[in-house]
């Protein structure tokens, strides 16, 4: 087989990149190691920056999102004994937020690729890029007991944190930066009406988040020790703990019900540089991981795919490599800005076992300052809204 771009990974980054390339007349093949059903079974992100919304709209991928997505003017922050404030992205940054689940977005991306006759090879095992530092890279994979080879011009590593692409970059070239937070998020999905806002809570009992997917599908999180497992958390225990982490007016408004999904995700900050090695480009979680506190992971996957599609389009359609040569630096500027915001909000809003009394008082003081200062609220809002592409 031969194509212009082999994309490793059929998550949001790989699927969006493939469709953006298609719109530029550029062929690609996606190699996904899981089944489509498995990819769509993962419950992940829920908030899109307006920059991501505009990219999806320009690519003709926003029909269902515009029908079913929920537009918010911001998200709320509350804390034990304190007041609360709205991260008013509309007022301070002139941009709203779109609450729309990653699962729904991924379904839409798969549907668009199928409608366009895109090539997505599921259950592609042992995917391996070769000769990526030459002008004739190729990729091998196993399927149905046979080894297959695809020759191409470029390889896009959109295979997430545990993917193979990043491992192809030699240690002498790759620089990685990692911070592992000693805590995790227990997420629960329920077919109940959500609270009206997204609300982040810094409770003395730990972090919590109220979110949503649609008017009858709610998404909630509580911070848990990494030693906890799902067996430790019955639905009743989850609902009791969630409500205990909010002021009574919010807690009383939370509608409980049976969980239809529960999962525990660890929190880490991770960045790999550079996001290019020869004709291999990294995009999305293969190059960076942020703690979900800032709702940035999915949005970085979107911006990486957009930057990379512009570079490849310029190469194939205009004969210029300027944008491609600038891809890694351009994407990393945005990655580090989102990594910093996500780290700052995670430290500010979570309780850590090694946190002493002065740590706690300093964080409360910072929340009180933000609530009292339009400058601080504006700064937080423009970062949470998503910095310009
Ligand atoms: P993905 O991981 O989504 O996709 C990579 C794909 O590559 C996968 O389908 C995988 O099967 C495939 N793959 C891996 N190795 C391969 C190989 N060797 N060969 C072929 N295919 C391979 N972000 C938020 O903004 N908010 C959240 O609340 C949030 N919650 C999250 C919860 C969890 C448990 C996780 C893991 C992530 C969460 N994220 C969240 C971040 C998440 O949304 C990612 O940012 C987003 O999925 C990134 O998309 P991709 O880069 O496409 O990576
Ligand atoms: C979600 O709805 O899953 C969600 C929303 C905001 C976040 C993280 C997750 O910061």
Short mmCIF file of C-alpha atoms and ligand atoms in Angstrom, two decimals:
data_model
loop_
_atom_site.label_atom_id
_atom_site.label_comp_id
_atom_site.label_asym_id
_atom_site.label_seq_id
_atom_site.Cartn_x
_atom_site.Cartn_y
_atom_site.Cartn_z
CA UNK A 1 0.00 0.00 0.00
CA UNK A 2 1.07 3.61 -0.49
CA UNK A 3 -0.36 6.88 0.82
CA UNK A 4 0.86 10.40 1.50
CA UNK A 5 0.44 10.37 5.31
CA UNK A 6 0.19 7.36 7.60
CA UNK A 7 -1.60 8.33 10.83
CA UNK A 8 -0.99 6.06 13.81
CA UNK A 9 -3.95 6.25 16.19
CA UNK A 10 -7.69 6.66 15.60
CA UNK A 11 -8.52 8.98 18.49
CA UNK A 12 -9.53 12.65 18.13
CA UNK A 13 -6.08 13.81 16.97
CA UNK A 14 -5.69 11.14 14.28
CA UNK A 15 -9.27 11.31 13.03
CA UNK A 16 -9.34 15.10 12.86
CA UNK A 17 -5.94 15.26 11.16
CA UNK A 18 -7.10 12.72 8.56
CA UNK A 19 -10.21 14.75 7.77
CA UNK A 20 -8.40 18.10 7.62
CA UNK A 21 -5.89 16.53 5.20
CA UNK A 22 -8.75 15.10 3.11
CA UNK A 23 -10.23 18.61 2.80
CA UNK A 24 -6.87 19.67 1.36
CA UNK A 25 -6.87 16.78 -1.12
CA UNK A 26 -4.21 14.87 0.82
CA UNK A 27 -4.51 11.11 1.25
CA UNK A 28 -3.98 9.40 4.58
CA UNK A 29 -4.46 6.00 6.20
CA UNK A 30 -5.27 5.64 9.92
CA UNK A 31 -3.87 2.62 11.76
CA UNK A 32 -5.78 2.05 15.02
CA UNK A 33 -4.84 -0.86 17.27
CA UNK A 34 -8.23 -1.17 18.98
CA UNK A 35 -11.71 -1.80 17.65
CA UNK A 36 -13.85 1.24 16.87
CA UNK A 37 -16.25 0.09 19.58
CA UNK A 38 -13.43 0.15 22.16
CA UNK A 39 -12.28 3.61 21.10
CA UNK A 40 -15.85 4.92 21.42
CA UNK A 41 -16.35 3.24 24.80
CA UNK A 42 -13.78 5.46 26.52
CA UNK A 43 -15.40 8.31 28.47
CA UNK A 44 -13.05 11.28 28.47
CA UNK A 45 -13.23 15.00 27.82
CA UNK A 46 -16.26 17.22 27.85
CA UNK A 47 -15.31 20.83 27.14
CA UNK A 48 -14.26 22.42 23.82
CA UNK A 49 -12.55 25.80 23.59
CA UNK A 50 -14.12 28.14 21.05
CA UNK A 51 -11.01 27.83 18.91
CA UNK A 52 -11.71 24.09 18.66
CA UNK A 53 -15.38 24.80 17.86
CA UNK A 54 -14.33 27.08 15.00
CA UNK A 55 -11.91 24.51 13.58
CA UNK A 56 -14.66 21.87 13.63
CA UNK A 57 -17.18 24.28 12.06
CA UNK A 58 -14.76 25.30 9.27
CA UNK A 59 -14.14 21.61 8.56
CA UNK A 60 -17.86 20.86 8.30
CA UNK A 61 -17.70 18.62 11.37
CA UNK A 62 -19.97 20.58 13.71
CA UNK A 63 -23.53 19.63 12.66
CA UNK A 64 -24.34 17.44 15.65
CA UNK A 65 -22.23 19.52 18.02
CA UNK A 66 -24.20 22.64 17.09
CA UNK A 67 -27.44 20.73 17.64
CA UNK A 68 -26.57 18.86 20.83
CA UNK A 69 -23.66 20.79 22.36
CA UNK A 70 -24.35 23.16 25.26
CA UNK A 71 -22.84 26.66 25.04
CA UNK A 72 -21.60 28.04 28.37
CA UNK A 73 -20.32 31.50 29.24
CA UNK A 74 -17.88 30.00 31.72
CA UNK A 75 -17.37 27.56 34.60
CA UNK A 76 -17.70 28.11 38.35
CA UNK A 77 -15.15 27.64 41.13
CA UNK A 78 -16.12 27.19 44.78
CA UNK A 79 -14.24 26.26 47.92
CA UNK A 80 -14.98 25.23 51.51
CA UNK A 81 -15.97 28.20 53.64
CA UNK A 82 -15.41 30.57 50.79
CA UNK A 83 -17.43 32.30 48.23
CA UNK A 84 -17.45 31.28 44.59
CA UNK A 85 -16.67 32.90 41.27
CA UNK A 86 -17.46 32.36 37.62
CA UNK A 87 -14.57 31.95 35.20
CA UNK A 88 -16.50 34.20 32.84
CA UNK A 89 -14.80 33.51 29.52
CA UNK A 90 -17.53 35.35 27.62
CA UNK A 91 -17.16 38.58 29.63
CA UNK A 92 -13.37 38.63 29.93
CA UNK A 93 -12.19 36.80 26.81
CA UNK A 94 -15.12 37.29 24.44
CA UNK A 95 -15.25 33.54 23.91
CA UNK A 96 -17.73 30.98 25.17
CA UNK A 97 -17.20 27.26 25.84
CA UNK A 98 -18.92 24.32 24.14
CA UNK A 99 -19.81 21.42 26.42
CA UNK A 100 -19.75 18.41 24.08
CA UNK A 101 -18.40 14.98 24.96
CA UNK A 102 -15.25 13.57 23.39
CA UNK A 103 -17.19 10.36 22.73
CA UNK A 104 -19.74 12.25 20.63
CA UNK A 105 -17.00 14.18 18.84
CA UNK A 106 -15.13 10.96 18.06
CA UNK A 107 -18.34 9.42 16.71
CA UNK A 108 -18.78 12.48 14.48
CA UNK A 109 -15.19 12.23 13.26
CA UNK A 110 -15.55 8.54 12.43
CA UNK A 111 -18.81 9.29 10.58
CA UNK A 112 -17.14 12.04 8.55
CA UNK A 113 -14.22 9.81 7.62
CA UNK A 114 -16.58 7.02 6.59
CA UNK A 115 -18.74 9.40 4.53
CA UNK A 116 -15.60 10.66 2.76
CA UNK A 117 -14.41 7.12 2.05
CA UNK A 118 -11.47 7.50 4.43
CA UNK A 119 -9.26 4.48 5.17
CA UNK A 120 -9.23 3.48 8.83
CA UNK A 121 -7.66 0.12 9.62
CA UNK A 122 -8.86 -1.09 13.03
CA UNK A 123 -7.17 -3.75 15.13
CA UNK A 124 -3.85 -2.98 13.46
CA UNK A 125 -1.33 -4.69 15.74
CA UNK A 126 2.40 -4.06 16.22
CA UNK A 127 2.37 -0.85 14.21
CA UNK A 128 5.94 0.29 13.60
CA UNK A 129 7.27 3.29 11.68
CA UNK A 130 10.51 2.79 9.72
CA UNK A 131 13.10 5.10 8.06
CA UNK A 132 11.32 8.20 9.37
CA UNK A 133 14.49 10.28 8.89
CA UNK A 134 14.49 9.52 5.16
CA UNK A 135 12.21 10.86 2.42
CA UNK A 136 10.72 7.38 2.02
CA UNK A 137 9.38 6.34 5.43
CA UNK A 138 7.22 3.28 5.69
CA UNK A 139 5.04 1.67 8.36
CA UNK A 140 4.37 -1.99 9.09
CA UNK A 141 1.53 -3.58 11.03
CA UNK A 142 0.00 -6.97 11.67
CA UNK A 143 -3.59 -7.83 10.81
CA UNK A 144 -5.35 -11.17 10.26
CA UNK A 145 -2.07 -12.97 10.82
CA UNK A 146 -0.27 -11.10 8.05
CA UNK A 147 2.38 -8.38 8.07
CA UNK A 148 1.46 -5.34 5.99
CA UNK A 149 3.57 -2.43 4.77
CA UNK A 150 2.47 1.10 3.83
CA UNK A 151 4.93 3.41 2.06
CA UNK A 152 4.35 7.11 2.63
CA UNK A 153 5.81 10.60 2.67
CA UNK A 154 5.05 11.39 6.32
CA UNK A 155 4.04 9.60 9.53
CA UNK A 156 1.78 11.29 12.11
CA UNK A 157 2.06 9.79 15.60
CA UNK A 158 -1.42 10.33 17.07
CA UNK A 159 -1.22 7.22 19.25
CA UNK A 160 -1.54 8.70 22.72
CA UNK A 161 0.68 8.55 25.77
CA UNK A 162 1.26 4.80 25.55
CA UNK A 163 1.75 4.76 21.79
CA UNK A 164 4.70 3.59 19.71
CA UNK A 165 5.51 6.80 17.82
CA UNK A 166 7.35 8.64 20.59
CA UNK A 167 9.55 5.57 21.17
CA UNK A 168 10.97 5.93 17.65
CA UNK A 169 12.66 9.20 18.59
CA UNK A 170 16.13 8.41 20.02
CA UNK A 171 16.90 9.41 23.61
CA UNK A 172 19.68 11.61 22.26
CA UNK A 173 17.04 13.74 20.52
CA UNK A 174 13.93 13.41 22.72
CA UNK A 175 13.52 15.62 25.80
CA UNK A 176 10.70 14.71 28.20
CA UNK A 177 9.27 16.64 31.15
CA UNK A 178 6.97 14.92 33.62
CA UNK A 179 5.20 15.64 36.88
CA UNK A 180 3.06 12.88 38.42
CA UNK A 181 0.45 14.07 40.92
CA UNK A 182 -0.13 11.68 43.86
CA UNK A 183 -3.87 11.56 43.26
CA UNK A 184 -6.53 10.60 40.71
CA UNK A 185 -10.01 11.43 39.49
CA UNK A 186 -12.89 9.00 39.94
CA UNK A 187 -15.37 9.86 37.20
CA UNK A 188 -19.04 8.84 37.08
CA UNK A 189 -21.55 9.11 34.24
CA UNK A 190 -25.28 9.09 35.08
CA UNK A 191 -28.47 9.56 33.10
CA UNK A 192 -29.63 12.41 35.35
CA UNK A 193 -30.17 16.11 34.72
CA UNK A 194 -26.88 17.92 35.38
CA UNK A 195 -26.23 20.89 37.58
CA UNK A 196 -26.68 24.05 35.49
CA UNK A 197 -22.98 24.98 35.47
CA UNK A 198 -19.67 23.21 35.45
CA UNK A 199 -18.47 23.68 39.02
CA UNK A 200 -14.92 22.99 40.23
CA UNK A 201 -14.77 22.60 43.98
CA UNK A 202 -11.76 22.82 46.29
CA UNK A 203 -13.23 21.15 49.34
CA UNK A 204 -11.35 20.30 52.53
CA UNK A 205 -12.33 16.74 51.64
CA UNK A 206 -10.73 16.98 48.22
CA UNK A 207 -11.43 18.18 44.69
CA UNK A 208 -14.74 17.63 42.93
CA UNK A 209 -16.22 18.62 39.58
CA UNK A 210 -19.80 18.78 38.32
CA UNK A 211 -20.05 18.56 34.55
CA UNK A 212 -22.40 17.32 31.89
CA UNK A 213 -22.84 15.82 28.42
CA UNK A 214 -26.46 16.73 27.61
CA UNK A 215 -29.66 17.72 29.50
CA UNK A 216 -30.07 14.10 30.64
CA UNK A 217 -26.47 12.97 30.96
CA UNK A 218 -24.25 14.15 33.82
CA UNK A 219 -20.53 13.71 34.40
CA UNK A 220 -19.09 14.05 37.90
CA UNK A 221 -15.63 13.60 39.41
CA UNK A 222 -14.19 13.30 42.92
CA UNK A 223 -10.48 13.31 43.74
CA UNK A 224 -9.43 9.93 45.15
CA UNK A 225 -6.16 8.38 46.37
CA UNK A 226 -4.37 6.39 43.66
CA UNK A 227 -4.66 3.35 45.94
CA UNK A 228 -8.45 3.38 45.53
CA UNK A 229 -10.16 1.06 43.06
CA UNK A 230 -13.69 1.09 41.65
CA UNK A 231 -14.57 -1.64 44.17
CA UNK A 232 -14.06 0.94 46.92
CA UNK A 233 -16.69 3.22 45.44
CA UNK A 234 -20.34 2.21 45.41
CA UNK A 235 -22.70 4.67 43.75
CA UNK A 236 -24.08 5.63 47.16
CA UNK A 237 -20.59 6.38 48.50
CA UNK A 238 -19.82 8.44 45.40
CA UNK A 239 -22.97 10.57 45.62
CA UNK A 240 -22.55 11.14 49.37
CA UNK A 241 -18.92 12.19 48.92
CA UNK A 242 -19.65 14.39 45.90
CA UNK A 243 -22.39 16.29 47.74
CA UNK A 244 -20.14 16.64 50.81
CA UNK A 245 -17.64 18.50 48.65
CA UNK A 246 -20.05 21.28 47.61
CA UNK A 247 -21.85 24.11 49.39
CA UNK A 248 -25.35 22.99 50.38
CA UNK A 249 -27.19 25.00 47.70
CA UNK A 250 -25.23 23.17 44.98
CA UNK A 251 -25.19 19.82 46.79
CA UNK A 252 -28.98 19.93 47.21
CA UNK A 253 -29.42 20.61 43.49
CA UNK A 254 -27.38 17.57 42.38
CA UNK A 255 -29.73 14.85 41.09
CA UNK A 256 -28.37 11.38 41.87
CA UNK A 257 -29.02 8.15 40.01
CA UNK A 258 -27.37 4.86 38.99
CA UNK A 259 -23.96 5.13 37.36
CA UNK A 260 -23.67 3.96 33.76
CA UNK A 261 -19.87 4.31 33.78
CA UNK A 262 -17.18 4.75 36.43
CA UNK A 263 -13.44 5.06 35.91
CA UNK A 264 -10.35 6.29 37.74
CA UNK A 265 -7.75 8.38 35.86
CA UNK A 266 -4.32 9.30 37.27
CA UNK A 267 -3.15 12.92 36.97
CA UNK A 268 0.09 13.78 35.27
CA UNK A 269 1.76 16.63 33.38
CA UNK A 270 3.94 15.41 30.53
CA UNK A 271 5.56 17.12 27.55
CA UNK A 272 7.84 15.56 24.92
CA UNK A 273 10.06 17.74 22.74
CA UNK A 274 10.52 18.04 19.84
CA UNK A 275 7.18 17.07 18.27
CA UNK A 276 9.01 16.21 15.06
CA UNK A 277 11.76 13.75 14.13
CA UNK A 278 12.56 13.67 10.43
CA UNK A 279 9.26 13.00 8.69
CA UNK A 280 7.56 11.74 11.88
CA UNK A 281 5.30 14.26 13.62
CA UNK A 282 3.70 13.80 17.07
CA UNK A 283 0.22 15.21 17.73
CA UNK A 284 -2.09 14.98 20.75
CA UNK A 285 -1.46 12.82 23.79
CA UNK A 286 1.53 11.11 22.12
CA UNK A 287 3.40 14.37 22.78
CA UNK A 288 1.74 15.73 25.93
CA UNK A 289 -0.56 14.91 28.81
CA UNK A 290 -2.25 17.48 31.05
CA UNK A 291 -4.25 16.87 34.23
CA UNK A 292 -7.92 17.35 33.18
CA UNK A 293 -8.43 20.22 35.66
CA UNK A 294 -8.03 22.80 32.90
CA UNK A 295 -10.07 20.89 30.27
CA UNK A 296 -7.14 21.21 27.85
CA UNK A 297 -6.21 17.68 26.72
CA UNK A 298 -8.72 17.29 23.93
CA UNK A 299 -8.29 20.92 22.87
CA UNK A 300 -4.53 20.46 22.48
CA UNK A 301 -5.19 17.39 20.31
CA UNK A 302 -7.39 19.60 18.11
CA UNK A 303 -4.86 22.43 17.84
CA UNK A 304 -1.97 20.04 17.11
CA UNK A 305 -4.00 18.39 14.33
CA UNK A 306 -4.86 21.80 12.90
CA UNK A 307 -1.28 23.09 12.95
CA UNK A 308 0.03 19.86 11.42
CA UNK A 309 -2.63 19.79 8.69
CA UNK A 310 -1.67 23.36 7.69
CA UNK A 311 1.99 22.39 7.46
CA UNK A 312 1.31 19.28 5.38
CA UNK A 313 -1.11 21.17 3.12
CA UNK A 314 1.51 23.84 2.52
CA UNK A 315 4.08 21.13 1.69
CA UNK A 316 1.90 19.20 -0.75
CA UNK A 317 -0.15 22.04 -2.24
CA UNK A 318 2.18 25.05 -2.16
CA UNK A 319 5.59 23.41 -2.19
CA UNK A 320 6.60 25.26 0.98
CA UNK A 321 7.91 23.64 4.16
CA UNK A 322 7.93 26.78 6.31
CA UNK A 323 4.82 25.81 8.33
CA UNK A 324 5.95 22.19 8.63
CA UNK A 325 9.39 23.26 9.83
CA UNK A 326 7.70 25.54 12.40
CA UNK A 327 5.17 22.91 13.55
CA UNK A 328 6.97 21.67 16.64
CA UNK A 329 7.81 25.11 18.02
CA UNK A 330 4.35 26.48 17.22
CA UNK A 331 2.51 23.56 18.79
CA UNK A 332 4.79 23.47 21.84
CA UNK A 333 4.17 27.15 22.64
CA UNK A 334 0.48 26.33 23.03
CA UNK A 335 1.20 23.00 24.75
CA UNK A 336 3.33 24.66 27.44
CA UNK A 337 0.74 27.40 28.02
CA UNK A 338 -2.00 24.79 28.55
CA UNK A 339 0.32 22.59 30.61
CA UNK A 340 1.09 25.50 32.89
CA UNK A 341 -2.59 26.44 33.37
CA UNK A 342 -3.56 22.82 34.03
CA UNK A 343 -0.74 22.40 36.55
CA UNK A 344 -1.61 25.66 38.34
CA UNK A 345 -5.34 24.84 38.61
CA UNK A 346 -4.57 21.27 39.72
CA UNK A 347 -2.30 22.42 42.55
CA UNK A 348 -4.73 25.19 43.53
CA UNK A 349 -7.88 23.04 43.64
CA UNK A 350 -6.68 19.66 44.95
CA UNK A 351 -5.79 18.54 48.48
CA UNK A 352 -2.50 16.66 48.72
CA UNK A 353 -1.41 14.47 51.64
CA UNK A 354 1.85 16.41 52.02
CA UNK A 355 -0.02 19.72 52.12
CA UNK A 356 0.51 21.48 55.44
CA UNK A 357 -1.61 24.20 57.02
CA UNK A 358 0.24 27.07 55.42
CA UNK A 359 -0.15 25.46 51.96
CA UNK A 360 -3.87 25.30 52.60
CA UNK A 361 -4.11 28.92 53.73
CA UNK A 362 -2.02 30.14 50.80
CA UNK A 363 -4.37 28.42 48.33
CA UNK A 364 -7.48 29.82 50.03
CA UNK A 365 -5.88 33.26 49.93
CA UNK A 366 -5.20 32.88 46.20
CA UNK A 367 -8.82 31.88 45.54
CA UNK A 368 -10.04 34.86 47.58
CA UNK A 369 -7.74 37.18 45.64
CA UNK A 370 -8.97 35.86 42.27
CA UNK A 371 -12.60 36.29 43.38
CA UNK A 372 -11.88 39.89 44.37
CA UNK A 373 -9.87 40.99 41.32
CA UNK A 374 -11.23 41.57 37.82
CA UNK A 375 -7.63 41.48 36.59
CA UNK A 376 -7.11 38.03 38.09
CA UNK A 377 -10.48 36.82 36.83
CA UNK A 378 -9.69 38.13 33.35
CA UNK A 379 -6.30 36.43 33.33
CA UNK A 380 -7.78 33.10 34.39
CA UNK A 381 -10.68 33.46 31.94
CA UNK A 382 -8.53 34.14 28.89
CA UNK A 383 -6.39 31.08 29.66
CA UNK A 384 -9.34 28.81 30.44
CA UNK A 385 -11.11 30.00 27.26
CA UNK A 386 -8.04 28.92 25.29
CA UNK A 387 -5.34 31.22 23.98
CA UNK A 388 -5.64 32.17 20.29
CA UNK A 389 -4.38 29.57 17.82
P1 LIG B 1 -6.08 9.20 22.36
O1 LIG B 1 -5.37 8.48 23.48
O2 LIG B 1 -7.50 9.61 22.53
O3 LIG B 1 -6.04 8.29 21.04
C1 LIG B 1 -4.88 7.58 20.71
C2 LIG B 1 -5.33 6.36 19.91
O4 LIG B 1 -4.16 5.66 19.47
C3 LIG B 1 -6.14 5.38 20.76
O5 LIG B 1 -7.35 5.08 20.11
C4 LIG B 1 -5.23 4.15 20.87
O6 LIG B 1 -5.96 2.95 20.86
C5 LIG B 1 -4.37 4.29 19.63
N1 LIG B 1 -3.05 3.66 19.77
C6 LIG B 1 -2.23 3.68 20.85
N2 LIG B 1 -1.09 3.01 20.59
C7 LIG B 1 -1.19 2.56 19.30
C8 LIG B 1 -0.35 1.80 18.46
N3 LIG B 1 0.84 1.38 18.88
N4 LIG B 1 -0.78 1.51 17.20
C9 LIG B 1 -2.00 1.96 16.77
N5 LIG B 1 -2.85 2.70 17.52
C10 LIG B 1 -2.45 2.98 18.77
N6 LIG B 1 -9.12 15.67 28.43
C11 LIG B 1 -9.92 16.69 28.76
O7 LIG B 1 -9.82 17.75 28.16
N7 LIG B 1 -10.86 16.54 29.77
C12 LIG B 1 -11.01 15.34 30.45
O8 LIG B 1 -11.84 15.21 31.33
C13 LIG B 1 -10.19 14.25 30.12
N8 LIG B 1 -10.33 13.05 30.76
C14 LIG B 1 -9.49 12.01 30.42
C15 LIG B 1 -9.59 10.75 31.05
C16 LIG B 1 -8.72 9.71 30.72
C17 LIG B 1 -8.83 8.36 31.42
C18 LIG B 1 -7.72 9.90 29.73
C19 LIG B 1 -6.75 8.79 29.38
C20 LIG B 1 -7.62 11.13 29.09
C21 LIG B 1 -8.51 12.19 29.43
N9 LIG B 1 -8.44 13.43 28.79
C22 LIG B 1 -9.25 14.47 29.10
C23 LIG B 1 -7.50 13.66 27.76
C24 LIG B 1 -8.04 13.06 26.50
O9 LIG B 1 -9.28 13.64 26.20
C25 LIG B 1 -6.99 13.27 25.46
O10 LIG B 1 -6.47 14.60 25.50
C26 LIG B 1 -7.47 12.97 24.08
O11 LIG B 1 -8.01 11.68 24.07
C27 LIG B 1 -6.27 13.10 23.15
O12 LIG B 1 -6.61 12.54 21.94
P2 LIG B 1 -5.50 11.72 21.12
O13 LIG B 1 -4.24 12.49 21.10
O14 LIG B 1 -6.16 11.35 19.85
O15 LIG B 1 -5.16 10.44 22.00
C1 LIG B 2 -15.78 16.68 31.69
O1 LIG B 2 -16.92 17.10 31.45
O2 LIG B 2 -15.45 15.48 31.55
C2 LIG B 2 -14.73 17.67 32.15
C3 LIG B 2 -15.03 19.03 32.17
C4 LIG B 2 -14.05 19.93 32.60
C5 LIG B 2 -12.82 19.45 32.99
C6 LIG B 2 -12.52 18.09 32.96
C7 LIG B 2 -13.49 17.20 32.54
O3 LIG B 2 -11.86 20.34 33.40
#
